[in-house]
Tab-separated table of C-alpha atoms in Angstrom:
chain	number	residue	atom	x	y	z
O	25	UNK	CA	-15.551	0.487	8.326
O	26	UNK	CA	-13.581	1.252	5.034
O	27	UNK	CA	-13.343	-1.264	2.511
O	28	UNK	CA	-12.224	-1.603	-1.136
O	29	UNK	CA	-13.193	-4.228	-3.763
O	30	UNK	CA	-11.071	-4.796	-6.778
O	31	UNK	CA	-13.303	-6.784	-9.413
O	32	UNK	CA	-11.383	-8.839	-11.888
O	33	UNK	CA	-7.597	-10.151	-10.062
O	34	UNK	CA	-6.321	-10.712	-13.629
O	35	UNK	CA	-7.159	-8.828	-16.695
O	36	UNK	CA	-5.506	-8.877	-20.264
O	37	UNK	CA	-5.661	-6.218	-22.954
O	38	UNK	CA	-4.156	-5.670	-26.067
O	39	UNK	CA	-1.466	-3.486	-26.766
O	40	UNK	CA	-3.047	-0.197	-27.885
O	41	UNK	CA	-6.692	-1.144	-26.288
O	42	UNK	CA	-8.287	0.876	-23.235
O	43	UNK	CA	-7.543	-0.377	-20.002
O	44	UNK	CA	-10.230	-0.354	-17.598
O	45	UNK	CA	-9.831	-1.452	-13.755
O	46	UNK	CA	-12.444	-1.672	-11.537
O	47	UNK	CA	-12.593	-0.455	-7.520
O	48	UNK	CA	-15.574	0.164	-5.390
O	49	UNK	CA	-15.014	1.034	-2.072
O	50	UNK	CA	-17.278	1.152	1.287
O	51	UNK	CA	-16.826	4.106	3.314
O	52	UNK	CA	-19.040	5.626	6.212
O	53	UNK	CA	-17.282	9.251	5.759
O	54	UNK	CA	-15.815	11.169	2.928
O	55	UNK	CA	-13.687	9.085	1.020
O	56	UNK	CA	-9.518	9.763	0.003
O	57	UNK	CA	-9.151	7.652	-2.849
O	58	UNK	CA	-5.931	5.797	-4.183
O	59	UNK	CA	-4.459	3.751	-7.030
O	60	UNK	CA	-1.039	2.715	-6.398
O	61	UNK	CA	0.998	0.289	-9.378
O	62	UNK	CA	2.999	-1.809	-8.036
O	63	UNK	CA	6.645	-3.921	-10.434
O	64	UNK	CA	8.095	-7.204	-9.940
O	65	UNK	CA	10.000	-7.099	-6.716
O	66	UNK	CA	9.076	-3.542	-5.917
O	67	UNK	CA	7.086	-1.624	-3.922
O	68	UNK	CA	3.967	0.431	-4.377
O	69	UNK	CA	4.042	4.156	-6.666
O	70	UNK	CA	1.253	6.179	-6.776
O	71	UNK	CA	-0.529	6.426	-9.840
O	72	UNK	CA	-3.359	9.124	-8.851
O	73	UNK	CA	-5.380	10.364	-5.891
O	74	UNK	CA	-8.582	11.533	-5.048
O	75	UNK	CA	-9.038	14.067	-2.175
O	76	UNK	CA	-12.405	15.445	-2.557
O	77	UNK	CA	-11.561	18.455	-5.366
O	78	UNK	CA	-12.601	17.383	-9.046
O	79	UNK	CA	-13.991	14.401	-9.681
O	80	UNK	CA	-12.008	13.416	-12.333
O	81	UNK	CA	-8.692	13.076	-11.384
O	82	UNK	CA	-5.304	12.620	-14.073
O	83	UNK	CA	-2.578	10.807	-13.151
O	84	UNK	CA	1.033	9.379	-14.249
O	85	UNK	CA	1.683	7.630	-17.317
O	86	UNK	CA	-1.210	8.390	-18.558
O	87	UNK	CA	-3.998	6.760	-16.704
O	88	UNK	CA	-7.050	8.673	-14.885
O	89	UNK	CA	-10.042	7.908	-12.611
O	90	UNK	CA	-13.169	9.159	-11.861
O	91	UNK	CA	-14.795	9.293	-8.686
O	92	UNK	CA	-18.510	8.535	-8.928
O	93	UNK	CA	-20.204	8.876	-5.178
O	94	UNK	CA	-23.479	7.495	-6.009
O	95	UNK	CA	-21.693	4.109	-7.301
O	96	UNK	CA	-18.920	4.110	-4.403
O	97	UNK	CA	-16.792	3.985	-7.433
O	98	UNK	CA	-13.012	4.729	-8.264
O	99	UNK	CA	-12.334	3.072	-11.483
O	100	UNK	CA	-8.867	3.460	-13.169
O	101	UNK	CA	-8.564	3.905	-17.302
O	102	UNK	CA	-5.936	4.452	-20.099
O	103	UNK	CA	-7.013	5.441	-22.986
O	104	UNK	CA	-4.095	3.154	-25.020
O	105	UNK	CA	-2.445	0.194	-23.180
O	106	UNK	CA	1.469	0.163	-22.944
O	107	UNK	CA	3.839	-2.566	-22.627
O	108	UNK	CA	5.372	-1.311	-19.905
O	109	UNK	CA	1.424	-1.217	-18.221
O	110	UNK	CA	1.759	-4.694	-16.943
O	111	UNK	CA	2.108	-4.539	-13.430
O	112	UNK	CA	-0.585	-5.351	-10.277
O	113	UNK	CA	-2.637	-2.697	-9.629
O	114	UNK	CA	-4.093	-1.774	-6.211
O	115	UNK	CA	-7.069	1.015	-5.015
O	116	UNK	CA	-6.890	1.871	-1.668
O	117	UNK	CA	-9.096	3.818	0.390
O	118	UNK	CA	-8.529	6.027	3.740
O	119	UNK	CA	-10.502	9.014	5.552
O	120	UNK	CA	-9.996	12.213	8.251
O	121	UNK	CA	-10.682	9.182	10.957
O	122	UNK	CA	-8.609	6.463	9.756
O	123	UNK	CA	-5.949	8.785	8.210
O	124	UNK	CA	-2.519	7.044	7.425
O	125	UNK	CA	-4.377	3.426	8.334
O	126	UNK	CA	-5.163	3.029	4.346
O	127	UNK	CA	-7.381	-0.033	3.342
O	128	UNK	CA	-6.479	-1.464	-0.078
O	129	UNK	CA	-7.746	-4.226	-2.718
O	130	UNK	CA	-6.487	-7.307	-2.695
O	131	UNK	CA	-4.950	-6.169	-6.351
O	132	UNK	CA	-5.358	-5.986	-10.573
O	133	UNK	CA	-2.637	-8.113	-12.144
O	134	UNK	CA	-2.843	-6.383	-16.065
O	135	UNK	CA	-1.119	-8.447	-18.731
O	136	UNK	CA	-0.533	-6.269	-21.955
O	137	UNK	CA	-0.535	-8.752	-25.157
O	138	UNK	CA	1.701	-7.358	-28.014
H	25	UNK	CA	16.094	13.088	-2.473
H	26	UNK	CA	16.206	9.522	-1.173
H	27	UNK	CA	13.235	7.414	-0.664
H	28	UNK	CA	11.942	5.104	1.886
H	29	UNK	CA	15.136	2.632	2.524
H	30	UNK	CA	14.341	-1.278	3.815
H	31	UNK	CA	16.380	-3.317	5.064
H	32	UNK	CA	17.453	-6.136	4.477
H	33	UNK	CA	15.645	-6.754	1.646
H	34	UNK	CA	15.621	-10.743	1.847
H	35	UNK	CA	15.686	-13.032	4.146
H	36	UNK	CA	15.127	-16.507	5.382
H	37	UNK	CA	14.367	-17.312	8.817
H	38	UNK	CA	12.825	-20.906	10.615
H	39	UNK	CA	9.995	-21.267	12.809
H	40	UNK	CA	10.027	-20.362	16.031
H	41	UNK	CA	12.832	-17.714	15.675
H	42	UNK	CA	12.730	-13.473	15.623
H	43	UNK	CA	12.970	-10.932	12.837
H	44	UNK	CA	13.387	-7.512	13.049
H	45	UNK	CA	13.152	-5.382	10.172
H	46	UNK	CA	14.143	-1.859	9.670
H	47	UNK	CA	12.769	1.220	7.658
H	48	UNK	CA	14.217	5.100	7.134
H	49	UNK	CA	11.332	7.232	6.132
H	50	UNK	CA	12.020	9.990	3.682
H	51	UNK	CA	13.541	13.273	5.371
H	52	UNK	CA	10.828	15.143	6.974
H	53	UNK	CA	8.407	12.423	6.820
H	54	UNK	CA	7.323	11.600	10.582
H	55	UNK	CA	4.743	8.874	10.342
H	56	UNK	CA	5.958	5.154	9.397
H	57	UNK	CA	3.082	2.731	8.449
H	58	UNK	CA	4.055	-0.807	7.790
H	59	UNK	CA	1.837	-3.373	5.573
H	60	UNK	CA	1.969	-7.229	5.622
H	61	UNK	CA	1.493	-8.068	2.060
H	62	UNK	CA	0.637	-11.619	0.755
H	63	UNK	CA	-0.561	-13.320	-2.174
H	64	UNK	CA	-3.681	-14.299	-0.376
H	65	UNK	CA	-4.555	-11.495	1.780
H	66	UNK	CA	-3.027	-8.716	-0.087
H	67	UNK	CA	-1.854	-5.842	1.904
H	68	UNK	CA	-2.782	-5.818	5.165
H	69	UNK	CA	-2.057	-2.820	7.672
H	70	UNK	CA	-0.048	-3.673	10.648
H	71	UNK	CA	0.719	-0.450	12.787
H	72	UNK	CA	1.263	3.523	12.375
H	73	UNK	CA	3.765	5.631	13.896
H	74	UNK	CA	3.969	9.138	14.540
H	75	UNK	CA	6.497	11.279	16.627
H	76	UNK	CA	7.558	7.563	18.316
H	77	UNK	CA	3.838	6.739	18.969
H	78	UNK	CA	1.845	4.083	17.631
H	79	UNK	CA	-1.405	6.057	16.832
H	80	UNK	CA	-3.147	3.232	14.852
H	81	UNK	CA	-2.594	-1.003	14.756
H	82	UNK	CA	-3.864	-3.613	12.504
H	83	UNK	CA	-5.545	-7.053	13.475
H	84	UNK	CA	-2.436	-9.173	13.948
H	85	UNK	CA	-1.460	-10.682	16.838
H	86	UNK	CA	0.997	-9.447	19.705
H	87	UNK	CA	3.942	-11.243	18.106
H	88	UNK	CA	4.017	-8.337	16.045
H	89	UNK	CA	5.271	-5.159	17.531
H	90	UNK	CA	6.921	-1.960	16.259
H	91	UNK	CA	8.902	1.257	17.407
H	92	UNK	CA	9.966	4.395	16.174
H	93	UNK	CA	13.111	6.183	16.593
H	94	UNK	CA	13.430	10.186	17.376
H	95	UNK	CA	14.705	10.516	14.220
H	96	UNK	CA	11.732	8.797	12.388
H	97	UNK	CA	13.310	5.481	11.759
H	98	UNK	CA	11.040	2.365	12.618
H	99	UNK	CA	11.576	-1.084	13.049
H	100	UNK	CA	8.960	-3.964	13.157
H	101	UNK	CA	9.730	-7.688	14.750
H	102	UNK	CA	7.962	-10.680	14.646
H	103	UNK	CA	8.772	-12.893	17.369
H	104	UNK	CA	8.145	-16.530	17.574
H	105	UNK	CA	7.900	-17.203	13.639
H	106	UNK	CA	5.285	-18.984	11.950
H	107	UNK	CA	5.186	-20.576	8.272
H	108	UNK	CA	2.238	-17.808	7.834
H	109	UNK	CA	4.237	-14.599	8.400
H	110	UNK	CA	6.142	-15.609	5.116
H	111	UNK	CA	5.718	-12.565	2.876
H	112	UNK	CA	6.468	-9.165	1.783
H	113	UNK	CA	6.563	-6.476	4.493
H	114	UNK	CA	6.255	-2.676	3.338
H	115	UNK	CA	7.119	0.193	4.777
H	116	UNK	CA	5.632	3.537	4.129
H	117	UNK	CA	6.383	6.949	4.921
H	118	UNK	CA	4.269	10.404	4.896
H	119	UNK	CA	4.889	13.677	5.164
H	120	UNK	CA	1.288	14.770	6.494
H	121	UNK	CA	-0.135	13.564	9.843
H	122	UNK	CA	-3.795	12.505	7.815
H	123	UNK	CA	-5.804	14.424	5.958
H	124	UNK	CA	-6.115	14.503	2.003
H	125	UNK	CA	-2.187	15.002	1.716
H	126	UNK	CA	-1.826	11.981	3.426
H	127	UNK	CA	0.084	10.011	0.271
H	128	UNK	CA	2.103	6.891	1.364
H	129	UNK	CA	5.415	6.502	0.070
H	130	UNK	CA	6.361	2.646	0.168
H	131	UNK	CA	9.936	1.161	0.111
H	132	UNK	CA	11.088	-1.996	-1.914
H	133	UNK	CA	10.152	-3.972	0.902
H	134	UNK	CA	11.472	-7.140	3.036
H	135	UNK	CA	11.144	-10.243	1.782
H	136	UNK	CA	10.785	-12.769	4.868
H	137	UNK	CA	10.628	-16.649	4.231
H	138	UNK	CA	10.643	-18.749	7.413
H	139	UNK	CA	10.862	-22.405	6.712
């Protein structure tokens, strides 16, 4: 069974600082690999995705992941925080077998201090 | 091109009464997921649709049921409300059947409150 674990529910960074969230995922196949962002009263935007091509994978706004097989891991990074970073943040995993049926995190709230 | 629509996008309901929600997929998009999401349990899948089939469902229970129209539109209800099913219900649309181009594309949401 798929599975996706999102260490840290709350993390703060500095304005300016590197943002780095954490997923590790369980998966008895080939993994597709997700980080969606999610606003205030709005739903969820893909940020990046990983579908088996390179491993390091760019997304919007500036943020990138790298899939690393032999630590199950997805982990999401920016390079400088934004205000406008603060959302939740949630990986998600799904495969050929489970297909649309995606299995996410229970979520990344990021607070950007000024 | 519009996105996934929800509707209504608030509302408050009491125990032991029905909801039914309502979602229009982006044109061309012919599978509807929908997601339970709560502060607890985060997003949890409910059920998949695809050409009016349900092709995958969650772990809830039978008070939760779906459909899909011929023209993609879906609609979920939840019969028989509890305090529990209070929370955000998303629904997604994709243009691929699976596979690695299987993106979601998630609308604003429904807010449900049952008191």
């Amino acid at each position: 069974a798929q599975s996706v674990t999102q260490l840290g529910s709350h993390v703060s960074v500095s304005e300016g600082a590197l943002v780095l969230l954490r997923c590790n995922y369980s998966s008895s196949v080939p993994p597709y690999l997700f980080w969606y962002v999610q606003y205030p009263n709005q739903g969820l935007q893909l940020l990046l995705k990983y579908t088996s091509a390179a491993t390091l994978v760019k997304g919007i706004n500036g943020f990138e992941a790298e899939f690393k097989k032999s630590e199950t891991s997805f982990h999401l990074t920016k390079p400088s925080a934004h205000m406008s970073d603060a959302a939740e943040y949630f990986c998600a995993v799904s495969d050929e077998i489970t297909g649309n049926q995606f299995y996410f995190g229970t979520g990344t709230s990021l607070t950007v201090i000024p | 091109k519009a996105g996934v629509t929800q509707t209504p996008r608030y509302l408050i309901k009491t125990r032991g009464q029905q909801v039914t929600l309502s979602c229009s997929p982006i044109s061309g998009h012919r599978s509807v997921s929908w997601y339970q999401q709560t502060p607890g349990q985060g997003l949890q899948f409910l059920f998949e649709y695809f050409s009016e089939t349900q092709r995958n469902k969650g772990n809830f229970p039978g008070r939760f049921s779906g459909r899909q129209f011929s023209n993609s539109r879906s609609e979920m209800n939840v019969s028989t409300l509890e305090l529990g099913d209070s929370a955000l219900y998303l629904c997604a649309s994709s243009l691929a059947p699976s596979g690695p181009t299987g993106e979601l594309f998630f609308g604003e949401g429904s807010r449900l409150t049952v008191l």
